[in-house]
Coordinates of C-alpha atoms in Angstrom, one line a residue:
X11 CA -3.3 9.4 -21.7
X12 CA -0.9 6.3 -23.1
X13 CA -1.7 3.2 -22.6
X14 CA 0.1 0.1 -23.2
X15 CA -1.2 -3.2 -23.5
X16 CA 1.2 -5.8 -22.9
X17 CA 0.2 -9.8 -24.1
X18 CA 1.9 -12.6 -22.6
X19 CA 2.2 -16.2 -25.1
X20 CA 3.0 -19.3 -25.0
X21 CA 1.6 -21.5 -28.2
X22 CA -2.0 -19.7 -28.8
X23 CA -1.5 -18.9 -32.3
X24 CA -5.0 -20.2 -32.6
X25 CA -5.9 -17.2 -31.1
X26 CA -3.6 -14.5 -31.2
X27 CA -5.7 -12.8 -34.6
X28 CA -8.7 -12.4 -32.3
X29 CA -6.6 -10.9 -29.2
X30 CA -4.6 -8.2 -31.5
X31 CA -8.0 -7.0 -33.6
X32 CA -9.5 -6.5 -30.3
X33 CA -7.0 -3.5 -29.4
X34 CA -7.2 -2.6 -33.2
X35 CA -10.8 -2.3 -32.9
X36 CA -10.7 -0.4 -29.7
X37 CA -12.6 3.3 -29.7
X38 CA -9.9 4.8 -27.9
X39 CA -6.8 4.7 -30.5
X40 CA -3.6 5.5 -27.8
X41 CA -2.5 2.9 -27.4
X42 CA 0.6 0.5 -28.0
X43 CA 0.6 -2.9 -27.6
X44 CA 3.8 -5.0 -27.1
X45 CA 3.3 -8.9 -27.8
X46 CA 6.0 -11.7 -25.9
X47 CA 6.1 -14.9 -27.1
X48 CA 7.2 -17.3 -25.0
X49 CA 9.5 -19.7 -26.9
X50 CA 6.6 -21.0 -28.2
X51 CA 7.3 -24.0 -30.6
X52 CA 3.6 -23.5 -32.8
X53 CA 3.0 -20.8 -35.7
X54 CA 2.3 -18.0 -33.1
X55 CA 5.5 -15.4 -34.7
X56 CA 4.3 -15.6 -37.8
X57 CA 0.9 -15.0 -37.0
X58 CA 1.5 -11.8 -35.0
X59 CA 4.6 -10.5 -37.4
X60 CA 2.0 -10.1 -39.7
X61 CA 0.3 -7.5 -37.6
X62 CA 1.5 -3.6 -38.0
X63 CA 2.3 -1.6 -35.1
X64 CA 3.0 -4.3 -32.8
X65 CA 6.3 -4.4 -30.7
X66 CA 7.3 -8.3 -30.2
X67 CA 9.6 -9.6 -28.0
X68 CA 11.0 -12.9 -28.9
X69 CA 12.0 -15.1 -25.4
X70 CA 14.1 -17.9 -26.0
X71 CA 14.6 -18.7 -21.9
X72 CA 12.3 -20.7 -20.1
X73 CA 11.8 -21.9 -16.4
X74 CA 9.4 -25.3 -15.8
X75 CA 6.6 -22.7 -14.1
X76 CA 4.5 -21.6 -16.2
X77 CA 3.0 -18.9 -13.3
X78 CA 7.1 -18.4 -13.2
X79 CA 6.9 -17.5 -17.2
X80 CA 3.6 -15.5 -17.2
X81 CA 5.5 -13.0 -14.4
X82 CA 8.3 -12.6 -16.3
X83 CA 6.3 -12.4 -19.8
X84 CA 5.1 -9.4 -18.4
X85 CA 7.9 -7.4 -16.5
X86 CA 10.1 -8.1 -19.5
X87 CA 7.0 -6.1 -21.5
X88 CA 6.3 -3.3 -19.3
X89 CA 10.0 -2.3 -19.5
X90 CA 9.7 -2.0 -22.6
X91 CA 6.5 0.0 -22.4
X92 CA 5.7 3.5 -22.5
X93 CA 2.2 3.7 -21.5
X94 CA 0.9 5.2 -18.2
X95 CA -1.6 2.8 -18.0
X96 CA -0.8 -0.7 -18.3
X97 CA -3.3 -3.3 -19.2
X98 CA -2.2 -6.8 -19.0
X99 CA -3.7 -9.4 -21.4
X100 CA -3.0 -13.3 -21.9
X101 CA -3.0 -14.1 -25.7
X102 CA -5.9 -16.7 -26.1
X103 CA -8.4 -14.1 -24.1
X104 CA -9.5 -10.3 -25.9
X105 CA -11.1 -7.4 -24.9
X106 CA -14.4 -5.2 -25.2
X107 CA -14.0 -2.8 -27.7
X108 CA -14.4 0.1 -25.4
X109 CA -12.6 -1.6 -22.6
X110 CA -9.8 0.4 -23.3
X111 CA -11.8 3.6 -23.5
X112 CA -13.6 2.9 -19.8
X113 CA -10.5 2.4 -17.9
X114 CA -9.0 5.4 -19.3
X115 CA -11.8 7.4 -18.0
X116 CA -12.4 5.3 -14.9
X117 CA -8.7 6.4 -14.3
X118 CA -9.2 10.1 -15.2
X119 CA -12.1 10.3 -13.0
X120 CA -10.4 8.5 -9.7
X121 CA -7.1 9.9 -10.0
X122 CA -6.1 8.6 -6.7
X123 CA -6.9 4.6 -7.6
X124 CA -3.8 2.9 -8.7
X125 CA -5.2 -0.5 -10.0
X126 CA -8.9 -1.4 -11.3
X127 CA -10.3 -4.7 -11.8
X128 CA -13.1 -5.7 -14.2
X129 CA -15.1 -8.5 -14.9
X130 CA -14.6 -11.4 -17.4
X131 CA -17.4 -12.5 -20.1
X132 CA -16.1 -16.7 -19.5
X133 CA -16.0 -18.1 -23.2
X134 CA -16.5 -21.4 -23.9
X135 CA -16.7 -23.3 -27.1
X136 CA -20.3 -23.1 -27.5
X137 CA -21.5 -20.0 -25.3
X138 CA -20.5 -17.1 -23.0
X139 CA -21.2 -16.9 -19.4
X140 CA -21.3 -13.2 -18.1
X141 CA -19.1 -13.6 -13.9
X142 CA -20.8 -11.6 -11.9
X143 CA -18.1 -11.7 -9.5
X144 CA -19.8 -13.7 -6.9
X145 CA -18.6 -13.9 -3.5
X146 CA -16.8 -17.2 -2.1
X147 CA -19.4 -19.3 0.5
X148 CA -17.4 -18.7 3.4
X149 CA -14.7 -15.9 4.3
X150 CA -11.6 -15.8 2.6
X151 CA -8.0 -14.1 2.7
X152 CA -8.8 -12.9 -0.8
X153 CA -12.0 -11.8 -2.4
X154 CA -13.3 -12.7 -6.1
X155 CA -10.0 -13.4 -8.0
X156 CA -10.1 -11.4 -11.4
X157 CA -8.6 -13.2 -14.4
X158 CA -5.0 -11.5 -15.0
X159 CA -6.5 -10.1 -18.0
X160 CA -9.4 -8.4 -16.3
X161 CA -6.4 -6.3 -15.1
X162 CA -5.0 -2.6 -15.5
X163 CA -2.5 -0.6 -13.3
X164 CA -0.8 2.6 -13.5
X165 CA 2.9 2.0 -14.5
X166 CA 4.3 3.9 -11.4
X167 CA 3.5 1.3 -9.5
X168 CA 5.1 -0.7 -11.1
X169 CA 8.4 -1.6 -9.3
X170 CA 7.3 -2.2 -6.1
X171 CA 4.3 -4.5 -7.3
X172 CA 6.4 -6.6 -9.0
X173 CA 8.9 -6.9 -6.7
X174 CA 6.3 -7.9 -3.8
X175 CA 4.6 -10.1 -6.2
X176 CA 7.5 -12.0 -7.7
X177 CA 8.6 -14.5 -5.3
X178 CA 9.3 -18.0 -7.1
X179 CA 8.6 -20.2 -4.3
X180 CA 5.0 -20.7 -4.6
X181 CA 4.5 -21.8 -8.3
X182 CA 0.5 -22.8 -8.4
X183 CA 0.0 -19.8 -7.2
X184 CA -0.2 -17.1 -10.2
X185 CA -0.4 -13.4 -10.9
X186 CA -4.0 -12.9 -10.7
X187 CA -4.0 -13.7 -7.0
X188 CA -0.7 -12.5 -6.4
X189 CA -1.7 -8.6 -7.5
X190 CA -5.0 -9.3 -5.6
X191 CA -3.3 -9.9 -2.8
X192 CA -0.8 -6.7 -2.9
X193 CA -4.3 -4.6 -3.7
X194 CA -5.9 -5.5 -0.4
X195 CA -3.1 -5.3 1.7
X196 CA -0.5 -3.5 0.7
X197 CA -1.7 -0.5 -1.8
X198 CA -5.5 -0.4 -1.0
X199 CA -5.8 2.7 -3.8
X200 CA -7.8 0.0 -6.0
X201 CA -11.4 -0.5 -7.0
X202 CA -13.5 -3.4 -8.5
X203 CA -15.8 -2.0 -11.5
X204 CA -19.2 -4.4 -12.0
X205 CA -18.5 -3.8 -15.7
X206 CA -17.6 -7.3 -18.2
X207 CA -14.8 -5.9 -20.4
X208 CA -12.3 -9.0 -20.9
X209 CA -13.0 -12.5 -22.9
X210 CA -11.6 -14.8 -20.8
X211 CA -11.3 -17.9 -22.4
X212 CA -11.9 -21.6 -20.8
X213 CA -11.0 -24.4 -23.2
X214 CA -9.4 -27.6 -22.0
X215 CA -6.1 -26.8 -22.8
X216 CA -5.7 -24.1 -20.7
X217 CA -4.1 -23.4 -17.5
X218 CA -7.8 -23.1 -15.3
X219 CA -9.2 -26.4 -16.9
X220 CA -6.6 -28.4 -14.8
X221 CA -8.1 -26.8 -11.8
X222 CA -11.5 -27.8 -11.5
X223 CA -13.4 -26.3 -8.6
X224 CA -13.3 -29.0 -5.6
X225 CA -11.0 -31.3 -7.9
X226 CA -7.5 -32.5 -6.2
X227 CA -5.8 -30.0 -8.1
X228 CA -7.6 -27.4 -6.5
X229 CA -7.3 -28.0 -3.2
X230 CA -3.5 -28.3 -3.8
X231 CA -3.8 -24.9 -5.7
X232 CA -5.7 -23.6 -2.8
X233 CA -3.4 -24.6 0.0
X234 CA -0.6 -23.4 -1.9
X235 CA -2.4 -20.0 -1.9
X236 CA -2.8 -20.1 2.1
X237 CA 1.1 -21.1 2.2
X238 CA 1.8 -18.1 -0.5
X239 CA -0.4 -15.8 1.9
X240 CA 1.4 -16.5 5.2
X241 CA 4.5 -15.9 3.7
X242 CA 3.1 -12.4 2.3
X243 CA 2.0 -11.5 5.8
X244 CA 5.0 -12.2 7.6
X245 CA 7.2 -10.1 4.8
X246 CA 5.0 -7.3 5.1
X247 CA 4.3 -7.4 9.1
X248 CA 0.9 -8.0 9.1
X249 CA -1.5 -10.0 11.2
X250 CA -2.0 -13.4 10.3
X251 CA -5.3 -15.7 11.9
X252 CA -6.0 -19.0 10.9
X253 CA -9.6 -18.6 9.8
X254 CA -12.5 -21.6 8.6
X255 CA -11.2 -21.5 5.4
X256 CA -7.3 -22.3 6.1
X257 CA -8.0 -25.0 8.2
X258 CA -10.3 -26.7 5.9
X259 CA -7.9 -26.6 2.8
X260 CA -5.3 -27.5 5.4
X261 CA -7.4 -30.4 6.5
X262 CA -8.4 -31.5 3.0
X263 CA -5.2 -31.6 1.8
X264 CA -3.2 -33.7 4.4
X265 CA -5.3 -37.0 2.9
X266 CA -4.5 -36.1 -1.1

């Protein structure tokens, strides 16, 4: 089985080296991995061009989103792919070395799931906190959200993911949610593996550290999410009730 892993970046060359020698370290060796950079204004094309075996897409066409850029990162990407399994991977996080290897077989074994979802090792600068995917305190519309690179799909569903998925109305709200969302609702062919797999990386730069849990920001991102949601259900005809946790976030943020 082919599998493509496709890297979305935007200025990481800090860490691109790590990201690519974790797919050249991987135990299972079919694989192609196609790198887009972003218009990034940092060293991160000459890092990666120094890489063999890596397709690289040069972007030169921005929006102001960044959620905006990270969708299109990766539908430009998987066009160009060949793999049947895609496996999606922001450029400042890396893998397991036998991710790669368990999602292949995880696939093989379940030939009817269409989307699995594993769990991130969090890095920080100075130690590793193993997510155990713990549930939210109170119900939700959405369970644990999985970092977009604790992500893999088969490539036939491709179209009709990314067309549900793409809408550029609601631009807190990014793809990890977004394909969460389509997986509960829409496909339902998915499954959650209590296996850690993906780096995900927390630093202050990036995109999560602006979102502190409870912080102003995240309420905003929150009710954006609700907003995003309603909008899914009424596309896709399906029941919408306001529950504890919409009309909290809606509460909280009419005073910020």
């Amino acid at each position: 089985m082919k599998t493509s892993v496709v890297i979305a970046n935007f200025n990481s060359e800090k860490y691109i080296e790590q990201c690519i020698n974790s797919l050249k370290s991987q135990t299972y060796k079919d694989l192609e991995i196609i790198f887009f950079d972003d218009n990034s204004s940092d060293n991160s094309l000459n890092k990666i061009k120094k890489f063999s075996n890596v397709k690289v897409i040069e972007n030169k066409i921005q929006t102001n989103y960044g959620s905006l850029n990270q969708l299109n990162a990766f539908k430009e990407s998987i066009n160009h792919s060949t793999g049947e399994l895609i496996f999606f991977l922001d450029s400042d996080d890396y893998f397991h070395e036998k991710k790669i290897e368990t999602l292949v077989n995880y696939f093989k074994n379940n030939d009817k799931t269409k989307i699995v979802f594993d769990l991130p090792i969090n890095v920080y600068e100075n130690s590793n906190y193993i997510e155990k995917g713990n549930k939210n305190l109170f119900k939700t519309y959405w369970p644990f959200i999985h970092p977009t690179s604790c992500i893999t799909i088969k490539k036939e569903i491709f179209n009709k993911l990314f067309e549900s998925i793409s809408s550029k109305e609601f631009t807190d709200v990014w793809m990890d949610l977004r394909i969460c969302i389509y997986a509960q609702y829409i496909l339902k062919n998915f499954d959650r593996i209590n296996e850690n797999l993906t780096y995900y990386r927390r630093t202050g730069s990036n995109v999560s550290s602006k979102f502190k849990k409870y912080s102003k920001n995240w309420w905003k991102r929150r009710g954006q999410a609700h907003q995003y949601f309603y909008s899914f259900c009424i596309n896709n005809n399906i029941r919408f009730e306001k529950n504890l946790d919409y009309l909290l976030t809606k509460f909280i943020c009419s005073f910020i």
